[in-house]
Phi, psi and omega in degrees: 000126186291146179257145174276119177255169179301322187283328175294321176297311174310311183299312175304314185296323180286324176295311183299317181295335181271322185279315181313315178297331178285319188283317188306310183293331177288318193276333189299312179299326176296314180301315182300312183288321182297316184293327175292328171293311175301316183297312174308309179303311179300321181287323176295320176297317184295315180299314179306313188284343176272338179074042170227173178284145173308316182299331179274000189298321180294343175283347187235064180253174177091182183297328181266011185307319184286328176291306183308316179298318176296319175304311178302323187284324176292314178306318183293312180305314184297321175299330186286342181289148176296324179238081181300142183274110185294326177301315176295322177302305183302318181298320175297323176297313181293325178285327164306312176296322178295323178289325183291316181302319183298338182300328185259005182272156171301148184318307186295322184281334175294316180299325174302308183296319179292323178295319180295321178291316180305310178306305178303315175300313182307315185288310176301317176296328181289315180294327173302312182294325171301314172299334178270350171085026181258000000 
């Protein structure tokens, strides 16, 4: 196994100083394109995980982004009902306000608040599915 010596390190740095100015202009456009492709894939993955369109991803940021997406989805489904339940609409607005308020809480309190909102959303979704006959 070859050891790195101070002289070898100096030689490697000298070679890098000569080669880098020629390589960087050639490689940079490919790196920029690769970064863009990776970002697009990450955004599609995140949007798919949240169940939203990629264009709507910016609306659901922060620690409570997934909960906001769920609340929005339930609100949309509720609006599609022939007779929307006003109590549920009010509850969804309250849950959205709780998630927004939790953004500024310390991490442990925020997680507890998100867990409570998640449990309440489960109950709201269950009632909605019953109303839809599913």
